[in-house]
Coordinates of C-alpha atoms in Angstrom, one line a residue:
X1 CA 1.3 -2.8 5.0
X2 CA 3.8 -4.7 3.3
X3 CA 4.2 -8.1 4.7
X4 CA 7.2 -10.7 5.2
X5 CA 7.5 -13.2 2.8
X6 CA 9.6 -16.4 2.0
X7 CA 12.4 -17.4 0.4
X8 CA 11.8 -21.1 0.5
X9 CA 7.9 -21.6 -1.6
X10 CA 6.8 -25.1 -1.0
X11 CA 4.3 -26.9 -3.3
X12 CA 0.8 -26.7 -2.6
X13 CA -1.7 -29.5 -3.4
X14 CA -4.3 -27.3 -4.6
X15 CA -2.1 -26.1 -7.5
X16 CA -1.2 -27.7 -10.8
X17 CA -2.3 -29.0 -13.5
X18 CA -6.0 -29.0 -14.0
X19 CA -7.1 -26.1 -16.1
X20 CA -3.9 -24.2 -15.4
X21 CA -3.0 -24.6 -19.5
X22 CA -6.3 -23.3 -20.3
X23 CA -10.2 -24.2 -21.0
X24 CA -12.5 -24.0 -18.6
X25 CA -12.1 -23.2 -15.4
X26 CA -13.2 -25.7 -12.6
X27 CA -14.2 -26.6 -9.8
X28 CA -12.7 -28.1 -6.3
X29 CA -10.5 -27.4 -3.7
X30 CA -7.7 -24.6 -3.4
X31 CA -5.0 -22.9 -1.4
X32 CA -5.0 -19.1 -0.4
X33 CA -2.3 -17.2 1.0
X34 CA -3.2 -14.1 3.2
X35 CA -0.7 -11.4 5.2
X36 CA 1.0 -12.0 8.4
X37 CA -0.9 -9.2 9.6
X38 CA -3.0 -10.6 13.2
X39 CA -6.1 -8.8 12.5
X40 CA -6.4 -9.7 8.6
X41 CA -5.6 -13.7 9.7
X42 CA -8.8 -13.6 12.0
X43 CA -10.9 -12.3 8.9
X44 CA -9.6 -14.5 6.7
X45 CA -9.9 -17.6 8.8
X46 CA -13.4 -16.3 9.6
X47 CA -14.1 -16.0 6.0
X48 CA -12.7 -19.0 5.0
X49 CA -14.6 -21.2 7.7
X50 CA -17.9 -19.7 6.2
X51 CA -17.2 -20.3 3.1
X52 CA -16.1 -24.1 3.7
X53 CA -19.3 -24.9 5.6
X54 CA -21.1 -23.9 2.7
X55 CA -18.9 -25.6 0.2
X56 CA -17.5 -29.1 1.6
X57 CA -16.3 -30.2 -2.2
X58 CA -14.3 -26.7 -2.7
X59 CA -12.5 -26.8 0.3
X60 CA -10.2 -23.6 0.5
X61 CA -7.2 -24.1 2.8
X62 CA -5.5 -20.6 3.9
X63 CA -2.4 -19.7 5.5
X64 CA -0.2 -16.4 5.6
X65 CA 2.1 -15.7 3.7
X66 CA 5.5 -17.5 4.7
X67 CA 8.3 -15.3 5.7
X68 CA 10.9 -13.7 4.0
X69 CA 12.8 -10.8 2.3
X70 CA 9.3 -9.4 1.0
X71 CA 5.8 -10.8 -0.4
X72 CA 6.7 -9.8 -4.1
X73 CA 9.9 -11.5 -4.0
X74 CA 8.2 -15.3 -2.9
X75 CA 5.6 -14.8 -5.3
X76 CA 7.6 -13.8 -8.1
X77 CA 9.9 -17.1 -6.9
X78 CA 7.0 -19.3 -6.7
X79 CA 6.0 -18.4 -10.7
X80 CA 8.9 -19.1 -11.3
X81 CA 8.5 -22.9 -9.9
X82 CA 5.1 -22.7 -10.9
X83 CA 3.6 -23.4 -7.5
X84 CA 1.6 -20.4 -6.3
X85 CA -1.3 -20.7 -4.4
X86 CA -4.3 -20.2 -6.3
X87 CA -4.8 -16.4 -4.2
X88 CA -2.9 -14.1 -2.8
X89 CA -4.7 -11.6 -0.8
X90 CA -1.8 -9.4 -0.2
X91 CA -0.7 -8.5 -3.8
X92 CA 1.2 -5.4 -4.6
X93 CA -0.5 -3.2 -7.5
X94 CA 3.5 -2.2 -8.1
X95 CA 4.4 -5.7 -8.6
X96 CA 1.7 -7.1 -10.9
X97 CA 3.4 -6.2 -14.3
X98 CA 6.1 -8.3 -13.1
X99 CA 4.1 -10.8 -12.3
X100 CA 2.0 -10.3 -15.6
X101 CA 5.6 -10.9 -17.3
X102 CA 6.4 -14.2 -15.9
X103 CA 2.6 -15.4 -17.4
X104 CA 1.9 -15.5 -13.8
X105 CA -1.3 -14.3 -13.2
X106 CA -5.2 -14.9 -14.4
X107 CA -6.2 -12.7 -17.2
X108 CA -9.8 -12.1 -15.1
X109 CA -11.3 -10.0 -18.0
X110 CA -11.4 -12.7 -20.6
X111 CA -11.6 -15.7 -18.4
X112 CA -14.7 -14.8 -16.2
X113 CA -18.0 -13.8 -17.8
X114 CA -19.0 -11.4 -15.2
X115 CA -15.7 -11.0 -13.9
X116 CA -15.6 -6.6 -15.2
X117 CA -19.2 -6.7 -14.3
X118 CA -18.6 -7.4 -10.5
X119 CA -15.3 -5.6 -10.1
X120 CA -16.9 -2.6 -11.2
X121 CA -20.0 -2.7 -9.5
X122 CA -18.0 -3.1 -6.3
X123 CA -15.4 -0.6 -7.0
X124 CA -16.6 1.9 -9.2
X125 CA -14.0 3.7 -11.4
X126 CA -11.0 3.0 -9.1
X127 CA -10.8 0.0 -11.1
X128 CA -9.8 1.7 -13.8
X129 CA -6.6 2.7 -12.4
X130 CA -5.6 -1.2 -11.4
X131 CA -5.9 -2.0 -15.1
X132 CA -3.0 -3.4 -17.2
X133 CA -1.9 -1.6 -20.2
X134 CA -4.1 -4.2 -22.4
X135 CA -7.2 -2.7 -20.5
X136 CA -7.3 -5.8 -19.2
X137 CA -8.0 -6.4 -15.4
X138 CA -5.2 -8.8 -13.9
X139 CA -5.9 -8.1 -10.3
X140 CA -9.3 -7.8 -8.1
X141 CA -8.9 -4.3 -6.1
X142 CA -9.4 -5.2 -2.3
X143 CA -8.8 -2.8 -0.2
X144 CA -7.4 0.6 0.5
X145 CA -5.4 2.2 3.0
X146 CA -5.5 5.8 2.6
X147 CA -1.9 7.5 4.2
X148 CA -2.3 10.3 6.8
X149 CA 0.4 11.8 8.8
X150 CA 0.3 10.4 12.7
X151 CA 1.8 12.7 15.3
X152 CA 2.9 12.0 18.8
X153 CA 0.8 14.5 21.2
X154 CA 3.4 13.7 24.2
X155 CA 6.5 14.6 21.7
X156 CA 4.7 18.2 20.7
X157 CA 3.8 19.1 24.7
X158 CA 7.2 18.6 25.5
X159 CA 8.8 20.2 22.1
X160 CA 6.2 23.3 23.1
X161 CA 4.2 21.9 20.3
X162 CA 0.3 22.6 20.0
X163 CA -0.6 18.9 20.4
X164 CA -4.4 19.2 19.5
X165 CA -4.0 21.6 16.7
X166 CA -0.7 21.1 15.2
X167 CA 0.8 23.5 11.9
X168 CA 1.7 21.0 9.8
X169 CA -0.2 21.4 6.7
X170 CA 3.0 22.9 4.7
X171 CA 6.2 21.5 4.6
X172 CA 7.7 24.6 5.9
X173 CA 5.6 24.5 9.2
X174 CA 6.7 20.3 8.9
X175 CA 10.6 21.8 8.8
X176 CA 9.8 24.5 11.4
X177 CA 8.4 21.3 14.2
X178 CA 11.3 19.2 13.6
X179 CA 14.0 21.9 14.5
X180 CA 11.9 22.3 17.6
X181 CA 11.2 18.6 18.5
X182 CA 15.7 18.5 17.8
X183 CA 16.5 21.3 19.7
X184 CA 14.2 19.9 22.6
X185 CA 15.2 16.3 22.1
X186 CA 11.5 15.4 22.5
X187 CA 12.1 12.8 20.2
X188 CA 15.3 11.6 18.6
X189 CA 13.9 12.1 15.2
X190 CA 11.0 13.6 13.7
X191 CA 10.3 11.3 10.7
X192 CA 11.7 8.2 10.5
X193 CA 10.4 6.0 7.3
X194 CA 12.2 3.1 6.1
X195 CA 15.9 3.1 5.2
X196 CA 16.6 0.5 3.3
X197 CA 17.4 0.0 -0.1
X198 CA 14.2 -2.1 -1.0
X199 CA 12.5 0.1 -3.9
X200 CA 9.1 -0.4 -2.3
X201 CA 10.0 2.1 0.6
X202 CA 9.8 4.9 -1.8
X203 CA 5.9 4.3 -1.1
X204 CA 6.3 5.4 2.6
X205 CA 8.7 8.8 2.3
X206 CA 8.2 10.5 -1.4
X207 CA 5.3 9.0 -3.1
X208 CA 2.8 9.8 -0.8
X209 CA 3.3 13.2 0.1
X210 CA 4.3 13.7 -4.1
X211 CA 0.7 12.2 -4.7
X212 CA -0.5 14.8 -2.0
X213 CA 1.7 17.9 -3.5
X214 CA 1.0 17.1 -7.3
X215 CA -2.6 16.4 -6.9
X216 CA -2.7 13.0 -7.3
X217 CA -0.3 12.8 -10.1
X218 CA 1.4 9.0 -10.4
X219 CA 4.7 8.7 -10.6
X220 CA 4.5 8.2 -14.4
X221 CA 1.7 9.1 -16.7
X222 CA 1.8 8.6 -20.5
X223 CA 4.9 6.8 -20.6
X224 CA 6.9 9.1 -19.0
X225 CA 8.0 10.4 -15.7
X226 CA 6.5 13.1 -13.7
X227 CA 8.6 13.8 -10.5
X228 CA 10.9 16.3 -12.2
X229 CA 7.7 18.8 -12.3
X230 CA 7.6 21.5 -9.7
X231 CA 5.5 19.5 -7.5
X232 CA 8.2 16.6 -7.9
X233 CA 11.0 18.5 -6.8
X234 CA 9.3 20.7 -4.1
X235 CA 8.7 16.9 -2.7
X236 CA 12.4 16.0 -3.1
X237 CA 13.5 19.0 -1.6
X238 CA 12.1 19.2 1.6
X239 CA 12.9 15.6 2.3
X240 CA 16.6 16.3 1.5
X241 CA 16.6 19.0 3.9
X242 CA 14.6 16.4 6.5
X243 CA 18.0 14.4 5.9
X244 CA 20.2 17.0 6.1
X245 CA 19.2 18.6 9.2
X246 CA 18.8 15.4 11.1
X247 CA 15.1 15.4 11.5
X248 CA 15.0 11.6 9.6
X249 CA 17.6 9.0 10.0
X250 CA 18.8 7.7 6.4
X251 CA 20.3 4.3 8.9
X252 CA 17.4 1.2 9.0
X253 CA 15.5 0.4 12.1
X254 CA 16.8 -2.0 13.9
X255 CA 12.4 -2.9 14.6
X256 CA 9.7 -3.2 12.4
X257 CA 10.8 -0.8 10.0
X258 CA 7.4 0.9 8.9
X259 CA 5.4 1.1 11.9
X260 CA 8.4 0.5 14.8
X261 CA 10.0 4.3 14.6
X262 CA 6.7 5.7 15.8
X263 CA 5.5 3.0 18.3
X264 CA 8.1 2.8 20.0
X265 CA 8.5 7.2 20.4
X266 CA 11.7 7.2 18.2
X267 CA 10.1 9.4 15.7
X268 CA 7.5 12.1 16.6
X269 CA 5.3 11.7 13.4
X270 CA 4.5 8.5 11.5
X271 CA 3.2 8.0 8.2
X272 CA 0.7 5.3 8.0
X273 CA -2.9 4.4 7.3
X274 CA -5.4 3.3 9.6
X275 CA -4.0 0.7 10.0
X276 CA -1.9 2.8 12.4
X277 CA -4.6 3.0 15.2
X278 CA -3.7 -1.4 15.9
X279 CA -0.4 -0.4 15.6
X280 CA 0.2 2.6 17.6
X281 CA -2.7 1.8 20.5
X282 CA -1.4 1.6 23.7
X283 CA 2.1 2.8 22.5
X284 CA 1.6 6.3 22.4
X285 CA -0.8 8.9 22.4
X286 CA -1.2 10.3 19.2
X287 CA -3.4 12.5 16.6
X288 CA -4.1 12.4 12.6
X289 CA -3.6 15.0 10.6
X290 CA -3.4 15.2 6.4
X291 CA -0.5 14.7 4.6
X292 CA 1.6 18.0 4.1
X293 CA 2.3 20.0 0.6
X294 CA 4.1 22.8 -0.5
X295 CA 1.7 25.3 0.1
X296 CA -0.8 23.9 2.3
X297 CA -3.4 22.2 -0.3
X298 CA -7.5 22.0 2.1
X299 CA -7.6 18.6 3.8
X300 CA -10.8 17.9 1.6
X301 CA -8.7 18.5 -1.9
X302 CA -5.6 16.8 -1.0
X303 CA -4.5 14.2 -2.5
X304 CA -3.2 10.5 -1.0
X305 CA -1.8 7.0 -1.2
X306 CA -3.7 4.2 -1.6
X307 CA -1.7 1.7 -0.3
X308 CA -3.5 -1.3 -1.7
X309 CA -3.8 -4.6 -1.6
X310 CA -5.6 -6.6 -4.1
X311 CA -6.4 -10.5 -4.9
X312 CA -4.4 -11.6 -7.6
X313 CA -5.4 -15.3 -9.1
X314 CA -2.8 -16.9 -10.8
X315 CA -2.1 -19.3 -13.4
X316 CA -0.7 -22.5 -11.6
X317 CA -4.3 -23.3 -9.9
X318 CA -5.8 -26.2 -10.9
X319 CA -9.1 -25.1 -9.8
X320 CA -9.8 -21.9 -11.1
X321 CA -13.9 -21.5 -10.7
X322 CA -13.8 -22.1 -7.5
X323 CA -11.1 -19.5 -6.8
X324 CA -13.3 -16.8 -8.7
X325 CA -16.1 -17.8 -6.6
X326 CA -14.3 -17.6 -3.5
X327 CA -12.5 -13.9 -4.5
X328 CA -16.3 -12.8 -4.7
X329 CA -18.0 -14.3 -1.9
X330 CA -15.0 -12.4 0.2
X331 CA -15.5 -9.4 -1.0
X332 CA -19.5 -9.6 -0.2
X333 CA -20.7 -6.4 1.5
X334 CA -21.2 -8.6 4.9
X335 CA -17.6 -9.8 4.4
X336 CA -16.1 -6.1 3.5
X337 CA -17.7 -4.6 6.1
X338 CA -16.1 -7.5 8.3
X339 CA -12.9 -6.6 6.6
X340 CA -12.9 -2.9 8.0
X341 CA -14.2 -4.0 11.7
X342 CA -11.9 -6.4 11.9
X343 CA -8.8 -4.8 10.7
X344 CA -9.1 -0.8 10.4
X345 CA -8.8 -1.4 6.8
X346 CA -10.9 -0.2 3.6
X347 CA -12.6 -2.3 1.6
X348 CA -11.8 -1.0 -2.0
X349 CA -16.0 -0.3 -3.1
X350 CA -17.4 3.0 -4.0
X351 CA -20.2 2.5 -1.4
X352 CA -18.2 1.7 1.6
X353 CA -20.5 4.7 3.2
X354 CA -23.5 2.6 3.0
X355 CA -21.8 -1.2 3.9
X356 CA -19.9 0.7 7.2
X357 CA -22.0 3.6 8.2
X358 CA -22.7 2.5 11.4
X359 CA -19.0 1.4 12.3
X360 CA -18.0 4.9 11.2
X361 CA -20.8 6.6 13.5
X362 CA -19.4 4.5 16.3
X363 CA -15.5 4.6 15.4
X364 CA -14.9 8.3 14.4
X365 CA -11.2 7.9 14.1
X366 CA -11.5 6.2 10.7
X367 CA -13.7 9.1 9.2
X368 CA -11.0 11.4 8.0
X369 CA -9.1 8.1 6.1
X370 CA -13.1 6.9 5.0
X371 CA -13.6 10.4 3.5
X372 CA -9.9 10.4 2.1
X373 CA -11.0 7.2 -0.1
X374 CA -11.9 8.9 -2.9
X375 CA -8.9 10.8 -3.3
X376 CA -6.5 7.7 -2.8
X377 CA -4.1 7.1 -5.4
X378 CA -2.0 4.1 -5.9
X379 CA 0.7 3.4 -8.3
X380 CA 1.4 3.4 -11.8
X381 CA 0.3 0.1 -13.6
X382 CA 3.4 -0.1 -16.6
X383 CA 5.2 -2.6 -18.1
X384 CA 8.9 -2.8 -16.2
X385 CA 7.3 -0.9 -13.1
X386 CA 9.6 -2.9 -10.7
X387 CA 13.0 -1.6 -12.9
X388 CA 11.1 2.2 -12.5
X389 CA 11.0 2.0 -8.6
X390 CA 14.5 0.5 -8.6
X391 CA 15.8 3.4 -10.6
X392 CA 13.8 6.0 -8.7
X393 CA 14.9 5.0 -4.8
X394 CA 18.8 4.6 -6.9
X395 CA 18.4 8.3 -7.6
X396 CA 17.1 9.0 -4.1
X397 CA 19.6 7.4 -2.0
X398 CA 22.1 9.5 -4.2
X399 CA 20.6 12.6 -3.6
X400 CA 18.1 12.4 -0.7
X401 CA 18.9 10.1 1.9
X402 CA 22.6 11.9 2.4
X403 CA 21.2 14.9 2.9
X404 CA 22.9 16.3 0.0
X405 CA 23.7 16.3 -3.7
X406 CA 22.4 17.9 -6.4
X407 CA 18.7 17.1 -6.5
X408 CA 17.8 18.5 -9.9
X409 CA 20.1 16.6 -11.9
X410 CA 20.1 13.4 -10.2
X411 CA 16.5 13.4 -10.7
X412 CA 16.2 14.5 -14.0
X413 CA 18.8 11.9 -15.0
X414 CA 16.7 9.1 -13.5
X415 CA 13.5 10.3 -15.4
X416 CA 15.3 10.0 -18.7
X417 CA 16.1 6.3 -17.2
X418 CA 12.5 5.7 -16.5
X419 CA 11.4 6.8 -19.8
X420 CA 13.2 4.7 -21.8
X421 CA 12.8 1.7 -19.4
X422 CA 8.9 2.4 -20.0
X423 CA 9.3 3.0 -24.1
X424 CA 11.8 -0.4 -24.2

């Protein structure tokens, strides 16, 4: 989930001077930030309180992430004024060549001897795909939220819905449940992701059920864009026509904007991660299917988003040794497996089978989103990648969120845009 973030960034004490310009990194104290999310506070503060009994001269001092227009913007602000905390657990894959730009963050592959040694023991080849276009590893993958699609079991009784075996592998039988859940006024809307103009919301409507429909194909790949394939534009099409019939809202929520639509029964489906079940329990009565594609892709083949979160460690901390030993004692297996009991979340290592068996055995509801790990896919790591999004949700409020407009060359237009935003 993306969290709130602030537009005031106040100095921390932990950040500075110190090795910040270079050398060898030290040791002392240092300041984290982590997301405003309740269940992720209680691991970190749990985390952190180990840690600091262990370590009374490296002293970590955590708090979330103050609030604001988003967590990419304060960061990217508090580069700027050089006084970042030393981690943020709660960075945005989509947003670290940007931050890579402004010389904010660590380069971990040069600075820490075993630093490509650990991230890949822990996270196998999905490291690979979080690397900068240097090969260099700038970020520490985390954790992983793989995207499902949540339904509202109520809703489909009372839309004369199959609640407990829904159609809604194909986005035809997706189409064919929203005219019924309208016609029945069930629910008001059938989908409702977020509205806004923010070009991180394209990660909650197209991307992930693109990454579903094209196989796990990223937005862009060599340098160039990949949505105007068929896959791309079967995507773009049948959320025009969600738009155009009425079954999603192109107006912002007046709650929480990703998860609020759904809680609160606005929206008869939801798409979210398992971070959903903390969400949505208690609210409504709901089951998990697959995302849907074109033509109805197996649920063990298809494709999804990733929705991660990684530990970026940036340049401003005065104490950088400490801050890579804290990164790995986190992301221990005790402390990972903490992670996904604590807060429904994944912890981004290609073992999680073996660190959370037994949670799994007793939690079944995370199994499908455990098993869909593998096939998670997150964004595009390119130079300019915040300037990409921006052009693609441009294109899509053109073309998409009216309900109408001509798809093809509004799209193709903005890949040509992309492309030479990527080649300049």
């Amino acid at each position: 989930m993306l969290a709130a973030a602030a537009a005031l960034v106040l100095p921390l004490s932990a950040c500075g001077s110190g090795d910040a310009g270079g050398g060898k990194p030290t040791s002392g104290p240092i300041d984290i930030w982590y997301s405003t999310n309740e269940q992720e506070q209680a691991w970190a503060k749990a985390t952190v309180s180990a840690w600091n009994a262990e370590h009374p001269k490296e002293k970590v001092t955590a708090k979330a992430v103050p609030s604001g227009k988003s967590t990419e913007d304060v960061i990217g602000a508090a580069i700027t004024a050089g006084n970042t905390p030393c981690l943020v657990y709660n960075t945005a894959p989509a947003a670290i060549a940007a931050f890579q730009k402004q010389g904010g963050l660590v380069n971990l592959s040069d600075t820490f001897g075993d630093a490509e040694s650990f991230i890949k023991k822990r996270s196998g080849g999905a490291a690979d795909g979080f690397r900068s276009p240097d090969g260099k590893l700038y970020q520490v993958p985390w954790k992983t939220n793989p995207f499902m699609l949540y339904y509202n079991k109520d809703v489909f009784k009372k839309a004369g819905l199959d609640a407990e075996n829904p159609k809604l592998s194909t986005y035809d039988e997706v189409l064919a449940a929203a005219k019924k859940i309208k016609s029945s006024k069930a629910a008001k809307f059938t989908l409702y992701p977020p509205a806004t103009s923010d070009y991180t919301n394209a990660l909650f409507d197209f991307y992930p059920l693109y990454l579903a429909n094209s196989g796990g194909k990223q937005l862009v790949k060599d340098k160039k864009a990949t949505f105007t394939s068929q896959a791309g534009r079967q995507t773009l099409g049948f959320w025009q026509q969600m738009y155009a019939n009425g079954y999603s809202s192109p107006e912002a929520y007046s709650g929480d904007m990703w998860a609020g639509p759904f809680a609160d029964g606005v929206a008869a489906m939801g798409i979210a991660g398992p971070w959903g079940k903390g969400q949505f329990d208690g609210k409504v009565k709901y089951g998990v299917v697959p995302l849907p594609t074109a033509a109805g892709i197996p649920a063990d083949k298809t494709s999804t988003f990733a929705d991660s979160k990684n530990v970026g460690l940036f340049t401003s901390c005065k104490h950088k040794r400490t801050a890579w030993e804290f990164t790995k004692f986190s992301m221990s297996a005790k402390n990972d497996a903490a992670l996904l009991e604590e807060t429904g979340q994944f912890p981004t290592r290609s073992d999680v089978a073996a660190v959370a068996g037994g949670y799994l055995k007793d939690n079944p509801f995370y199994q499908p989103f455990a098993d869909a790990v593998p096939r998670a896919v997150d964004v595009p790591n390119v130079a300019g990648s915040t300037e990409v999004w921006k052009t693609f949700r441009t294109a899509w409020e053109d073309a998409v969120l009216p309900g109408k407009g001509d798809v093809k060359s509004t799209f193709d237009k903005a890949a040509q845009q992309i492309d030479d935003q990527i080649a300049g």
